[in-house]
Tab-separated table of C-alpha atoms in Angstrom:
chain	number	residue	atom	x	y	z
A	108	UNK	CA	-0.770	-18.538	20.676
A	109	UNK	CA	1.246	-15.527	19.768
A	110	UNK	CA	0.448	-12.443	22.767
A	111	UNK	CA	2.361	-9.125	22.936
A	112	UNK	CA	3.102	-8.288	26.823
A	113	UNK	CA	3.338	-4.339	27.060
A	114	UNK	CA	4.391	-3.171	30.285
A	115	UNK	CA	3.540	-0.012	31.583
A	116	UNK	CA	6.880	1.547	31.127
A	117	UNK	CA	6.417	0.650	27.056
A	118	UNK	CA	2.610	1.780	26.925
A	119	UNK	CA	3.685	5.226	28.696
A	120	UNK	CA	7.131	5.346	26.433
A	121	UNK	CA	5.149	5.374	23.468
A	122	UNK	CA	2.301	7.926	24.090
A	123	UNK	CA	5.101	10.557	24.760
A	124	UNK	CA	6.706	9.753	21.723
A	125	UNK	CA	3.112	9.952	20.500
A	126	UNK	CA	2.701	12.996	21.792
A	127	UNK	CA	5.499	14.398	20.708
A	128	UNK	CA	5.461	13.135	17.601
A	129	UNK	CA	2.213	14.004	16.669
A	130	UNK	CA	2.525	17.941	18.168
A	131	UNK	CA	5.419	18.673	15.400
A	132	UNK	CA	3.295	16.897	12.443
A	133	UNK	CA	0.125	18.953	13.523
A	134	UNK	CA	2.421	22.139	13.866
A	135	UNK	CA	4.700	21.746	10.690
A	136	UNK	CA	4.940	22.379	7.589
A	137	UNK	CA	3.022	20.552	4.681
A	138	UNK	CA	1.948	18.078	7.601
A	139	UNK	CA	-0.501	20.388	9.120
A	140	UNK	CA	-2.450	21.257	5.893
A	141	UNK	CA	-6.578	20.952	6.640
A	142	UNK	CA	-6.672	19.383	2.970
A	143	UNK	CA	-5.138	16.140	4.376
A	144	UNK	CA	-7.641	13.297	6.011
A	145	UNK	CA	-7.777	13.407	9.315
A	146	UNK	CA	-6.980	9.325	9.645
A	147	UNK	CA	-3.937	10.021	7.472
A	148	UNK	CA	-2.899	12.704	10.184
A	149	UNK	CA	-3.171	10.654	13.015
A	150	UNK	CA	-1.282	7.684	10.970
A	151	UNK	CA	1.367	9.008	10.055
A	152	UNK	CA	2.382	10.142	13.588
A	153	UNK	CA	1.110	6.858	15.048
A	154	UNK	CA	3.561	4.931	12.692
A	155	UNK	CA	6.332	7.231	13.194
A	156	UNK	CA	6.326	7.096	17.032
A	157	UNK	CA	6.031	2.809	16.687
A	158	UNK	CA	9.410	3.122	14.738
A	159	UNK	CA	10.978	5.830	16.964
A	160	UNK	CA	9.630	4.134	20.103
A	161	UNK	CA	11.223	0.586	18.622
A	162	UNK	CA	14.526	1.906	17.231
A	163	UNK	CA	15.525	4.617	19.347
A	164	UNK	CA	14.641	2.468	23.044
A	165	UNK	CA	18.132	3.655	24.446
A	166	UNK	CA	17.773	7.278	23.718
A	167	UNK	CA	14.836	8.651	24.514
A	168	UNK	CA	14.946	7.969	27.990
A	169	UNK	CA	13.143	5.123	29.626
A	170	UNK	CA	14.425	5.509	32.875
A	171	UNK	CA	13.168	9.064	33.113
A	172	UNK	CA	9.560	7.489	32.290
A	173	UNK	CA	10.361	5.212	35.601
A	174	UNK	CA	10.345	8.354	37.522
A	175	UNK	CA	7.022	9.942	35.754
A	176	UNK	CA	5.459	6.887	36.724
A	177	UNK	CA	6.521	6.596	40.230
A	178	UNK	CA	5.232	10.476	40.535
A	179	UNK	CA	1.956	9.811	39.590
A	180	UNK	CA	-0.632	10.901	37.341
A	181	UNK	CA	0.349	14.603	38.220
A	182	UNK	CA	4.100	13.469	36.903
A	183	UNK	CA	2.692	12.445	33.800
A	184	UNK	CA	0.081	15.058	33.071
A	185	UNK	CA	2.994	17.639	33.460
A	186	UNK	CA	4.941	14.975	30.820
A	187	UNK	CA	2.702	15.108	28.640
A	188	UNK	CA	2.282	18.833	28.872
A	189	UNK	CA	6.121	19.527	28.044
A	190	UNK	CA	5.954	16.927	25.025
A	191	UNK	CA	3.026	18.754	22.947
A	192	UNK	CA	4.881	21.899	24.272
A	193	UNK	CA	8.367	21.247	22.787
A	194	UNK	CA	6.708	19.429	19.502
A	195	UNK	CA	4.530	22.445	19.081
A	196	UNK	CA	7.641	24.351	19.293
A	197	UNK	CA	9.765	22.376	17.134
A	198	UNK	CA	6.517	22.429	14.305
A	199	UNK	CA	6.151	26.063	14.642
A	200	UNK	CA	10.026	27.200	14.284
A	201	UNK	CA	9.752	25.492	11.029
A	202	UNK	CA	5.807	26.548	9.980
A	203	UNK	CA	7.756	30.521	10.515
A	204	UNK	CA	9.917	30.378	7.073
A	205	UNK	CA	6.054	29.955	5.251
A	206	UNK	CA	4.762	32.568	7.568
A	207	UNK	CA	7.447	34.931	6.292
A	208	UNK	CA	6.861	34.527	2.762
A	209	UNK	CA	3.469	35.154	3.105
A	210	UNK	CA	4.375	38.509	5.111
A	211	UNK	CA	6.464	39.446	2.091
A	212	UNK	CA	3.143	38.475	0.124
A	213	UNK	CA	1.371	40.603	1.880
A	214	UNK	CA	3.887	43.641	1.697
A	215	UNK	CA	4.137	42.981	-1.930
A	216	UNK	CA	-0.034	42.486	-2.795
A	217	UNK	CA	-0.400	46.237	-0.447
A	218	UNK	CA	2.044	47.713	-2.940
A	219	UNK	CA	0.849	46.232	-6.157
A	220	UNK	CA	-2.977	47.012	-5.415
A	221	UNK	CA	-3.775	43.734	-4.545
A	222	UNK	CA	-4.678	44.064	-1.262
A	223	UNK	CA	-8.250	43.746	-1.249
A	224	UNK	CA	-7.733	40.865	-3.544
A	225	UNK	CA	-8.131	37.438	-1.755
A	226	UNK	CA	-9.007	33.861	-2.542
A	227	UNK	CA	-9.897	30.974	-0.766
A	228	UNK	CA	-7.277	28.372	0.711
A	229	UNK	CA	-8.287	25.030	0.396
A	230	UNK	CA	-5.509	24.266	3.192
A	231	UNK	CA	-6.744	26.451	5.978
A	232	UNK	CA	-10.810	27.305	4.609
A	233	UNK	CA	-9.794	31.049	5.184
A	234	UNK	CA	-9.681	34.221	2.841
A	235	UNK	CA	-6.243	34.498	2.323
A	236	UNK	CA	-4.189	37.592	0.069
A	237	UNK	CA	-3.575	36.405	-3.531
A	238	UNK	CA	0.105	37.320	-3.135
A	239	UNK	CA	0.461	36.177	-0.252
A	240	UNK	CA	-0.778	32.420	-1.503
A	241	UNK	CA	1.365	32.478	-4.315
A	242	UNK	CA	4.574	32.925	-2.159
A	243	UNK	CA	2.853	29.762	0.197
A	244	UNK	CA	2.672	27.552	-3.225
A	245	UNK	CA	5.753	28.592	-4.251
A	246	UNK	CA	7.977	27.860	-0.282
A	247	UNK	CA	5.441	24.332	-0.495
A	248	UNK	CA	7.536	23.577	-3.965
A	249	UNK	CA	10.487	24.629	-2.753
A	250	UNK	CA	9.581	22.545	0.569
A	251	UNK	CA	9.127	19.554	-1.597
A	252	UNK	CA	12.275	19.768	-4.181
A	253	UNK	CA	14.688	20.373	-1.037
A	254	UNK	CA	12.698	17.180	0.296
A	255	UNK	CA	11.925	19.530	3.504
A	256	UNK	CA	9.425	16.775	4.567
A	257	UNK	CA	12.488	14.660	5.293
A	258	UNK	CA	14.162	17.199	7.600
A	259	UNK	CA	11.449	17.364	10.118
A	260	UNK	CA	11.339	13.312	10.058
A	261	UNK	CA	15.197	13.774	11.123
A	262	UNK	CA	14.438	16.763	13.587
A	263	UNK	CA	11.975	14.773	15.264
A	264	UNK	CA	14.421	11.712	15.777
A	265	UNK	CA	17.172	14.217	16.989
A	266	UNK	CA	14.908	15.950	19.368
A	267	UNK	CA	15.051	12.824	21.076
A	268	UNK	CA	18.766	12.035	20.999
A	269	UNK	CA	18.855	15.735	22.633
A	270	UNK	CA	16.308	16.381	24.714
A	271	UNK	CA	14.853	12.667	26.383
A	272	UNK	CA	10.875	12.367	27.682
A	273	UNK	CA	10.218	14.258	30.448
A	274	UNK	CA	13.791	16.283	30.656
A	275	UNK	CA	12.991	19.797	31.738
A	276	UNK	CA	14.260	21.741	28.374
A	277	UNK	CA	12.703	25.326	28.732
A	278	UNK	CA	15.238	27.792	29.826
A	279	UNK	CA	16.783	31.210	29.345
A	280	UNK	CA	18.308	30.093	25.975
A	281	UNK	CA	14.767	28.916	24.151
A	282	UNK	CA	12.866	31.935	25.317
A	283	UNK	CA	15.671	33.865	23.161
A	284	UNK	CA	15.209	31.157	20.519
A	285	UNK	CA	11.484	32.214	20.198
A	286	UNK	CA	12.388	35.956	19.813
A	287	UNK	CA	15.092	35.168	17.247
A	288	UNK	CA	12.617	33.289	15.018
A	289	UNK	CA	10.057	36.061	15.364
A	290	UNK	CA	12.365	39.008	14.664
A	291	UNK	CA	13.564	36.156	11.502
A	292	UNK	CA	9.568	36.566	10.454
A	293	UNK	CA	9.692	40.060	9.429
A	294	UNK	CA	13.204	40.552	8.638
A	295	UNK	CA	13.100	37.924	6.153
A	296	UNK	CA	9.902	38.951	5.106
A	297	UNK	CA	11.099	42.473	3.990
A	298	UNK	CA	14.038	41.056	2.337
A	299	UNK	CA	12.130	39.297	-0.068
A	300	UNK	CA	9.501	41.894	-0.564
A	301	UNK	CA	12.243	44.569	-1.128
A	302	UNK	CA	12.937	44.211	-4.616
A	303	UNK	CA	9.173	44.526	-5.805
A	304	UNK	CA	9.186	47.350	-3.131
A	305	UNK	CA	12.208	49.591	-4.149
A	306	UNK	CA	11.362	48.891	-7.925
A	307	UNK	CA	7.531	50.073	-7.589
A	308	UNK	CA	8.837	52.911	-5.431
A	309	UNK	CA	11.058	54.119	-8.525
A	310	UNK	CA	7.975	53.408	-10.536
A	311	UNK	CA	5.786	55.897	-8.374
A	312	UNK	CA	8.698	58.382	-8.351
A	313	UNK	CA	8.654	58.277	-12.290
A	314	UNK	CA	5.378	58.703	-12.476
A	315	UNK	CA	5.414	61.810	-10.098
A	316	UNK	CA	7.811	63.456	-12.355
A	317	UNK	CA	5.967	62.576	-15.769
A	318	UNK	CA	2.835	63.858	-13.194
A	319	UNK	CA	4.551	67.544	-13.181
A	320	UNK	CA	6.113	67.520	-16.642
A	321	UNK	CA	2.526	66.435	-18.494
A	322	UNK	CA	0.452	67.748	-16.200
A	323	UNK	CA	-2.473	66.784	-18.798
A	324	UNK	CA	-1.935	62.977	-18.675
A	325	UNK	CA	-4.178	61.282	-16.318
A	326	UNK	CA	-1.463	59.778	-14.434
A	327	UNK	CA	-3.603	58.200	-12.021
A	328	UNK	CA	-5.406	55.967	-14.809
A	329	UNK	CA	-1.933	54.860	-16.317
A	330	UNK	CA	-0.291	54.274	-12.897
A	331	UNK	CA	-2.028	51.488	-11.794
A	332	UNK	CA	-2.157	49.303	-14.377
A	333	UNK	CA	1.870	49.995	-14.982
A	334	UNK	CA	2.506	49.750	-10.966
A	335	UNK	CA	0.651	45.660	-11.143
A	336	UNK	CA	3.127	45.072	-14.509
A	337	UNK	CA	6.234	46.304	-12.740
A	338	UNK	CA	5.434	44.462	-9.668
A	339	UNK	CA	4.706	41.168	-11.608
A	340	UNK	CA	7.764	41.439	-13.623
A	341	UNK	CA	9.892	42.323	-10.554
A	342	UNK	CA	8.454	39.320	-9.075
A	343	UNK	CA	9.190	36.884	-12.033
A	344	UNK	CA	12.713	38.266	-12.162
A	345	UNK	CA	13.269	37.929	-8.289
A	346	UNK	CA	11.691	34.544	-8.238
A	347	UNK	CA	14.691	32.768	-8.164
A	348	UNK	CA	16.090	34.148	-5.368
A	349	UNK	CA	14.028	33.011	-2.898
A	350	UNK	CA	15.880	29.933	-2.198
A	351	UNK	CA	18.734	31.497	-1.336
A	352	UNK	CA	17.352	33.496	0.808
């Protein structure tokens, strides 16, 4: 009869891989969408971990799961608190390049007039900006073409090649890490929402001038209408310069 003998060092292995694992899929993007089944999120990391658990046994550091286990269950409670910690990490470095193109949505919607305009999001059952959803389809498409699902399949396999189960990996240089990627947030945020911004500034400094030249056109009826066509033409135009930024 055919029996699989799991020892306790495999068993514990392979729930901080799970852990892990599962913490950057739950975190990143496309992965974390609400719109997927729940069993399909849970499989996918359960598979994953099986195959990194199998093929990457001399990396990700058995012998420092000897030592959780001869510490105890406070050993591995504190494991398993640093594994969702650094997946959540890893998930949410990449989740901020969609988080700034929906700030630059938002910046963009507040000048256009769409501000108070917002739709539903399947993905996350919240009111979200209409702008600000576009630019989210849009970085999901680009996500997709660049095949940015395979990345975090490869940063999750490296993580572990770098940093083993249960090494001690927050320090000085990944609390700067997380104020890099914030600062990156709004900085690239602005630099895509700058075009639509400077252009629909010249627009409203036009229209102040045609304002005191004709002071008996309603400017304030022609305005907005012209201020959502510049800023969806400046958008179309500037469209294709999101990837490279």
């Amino acid at each position: 009869m055919f029996r699989i003998n799991i020892d306790n060092i495999e068993l514990v292995t392979f729930l901080l891989v799970f852990f892990r694992t599962g913490a950057v899929l739950l975190t990143a993007p496309l992965f974390s969408r609400k719109n997927i089944p729940v069993p399909i999120r849970i499989l996918i990391p359960f598979m994953l971990s099986v195959i990194l658990t199998i093929s990457m046994r001399d990396l990700i550091g058995q012998n420092n799961v000897l030592i959780i286990l001869n510490q105890g269950t406070a050993g591995l409670a504190v494991a398993v608190f640093g594994e969702l910690l650094l997946g959540i990490s890893i998930g949410f470095t990449a989740q901020m390049t969609f988080m700034a193109l929906y700030v630059a949505g938002r910046l963009v919607g507040q000048e256009i007039g769409f501000g108070m305009a917002r739709i539903l999001d399947p993905s996350t059952q919240e009111n979200t900006e209409l702008i600000g959803q576009y630019n989210t389809i849009i970085a999901i498409l680009i996500f997709l073409v660049i095949r940015g699902h395979h990345y975090i399949i490869r940063a999750i396999a490296w993580s572990f090649s770098t940093i083993q189960l249960g090494q001690q990996w927050i320090n000085g240089n990944f609390i700067g890490h997380l104020n890099n990627v914030f600062a990156g947030i709004f900085s690239t945020g602005l630099r895509i929402a700058l075009p639509v911004m400077g252009t629909l500034f010249l627009a409203k400094i036009a229209m102040g001038i045609i304002a005191r030249t004709m002071p008996q056109m309603n400017v304030f009826i022609v305005g907005f209408p012209l201020q959502i066509a510049v800023g969806l033409i400046t958008m179309a135009i500037s469209l294709p310069f999101f990837v490279k930024i």
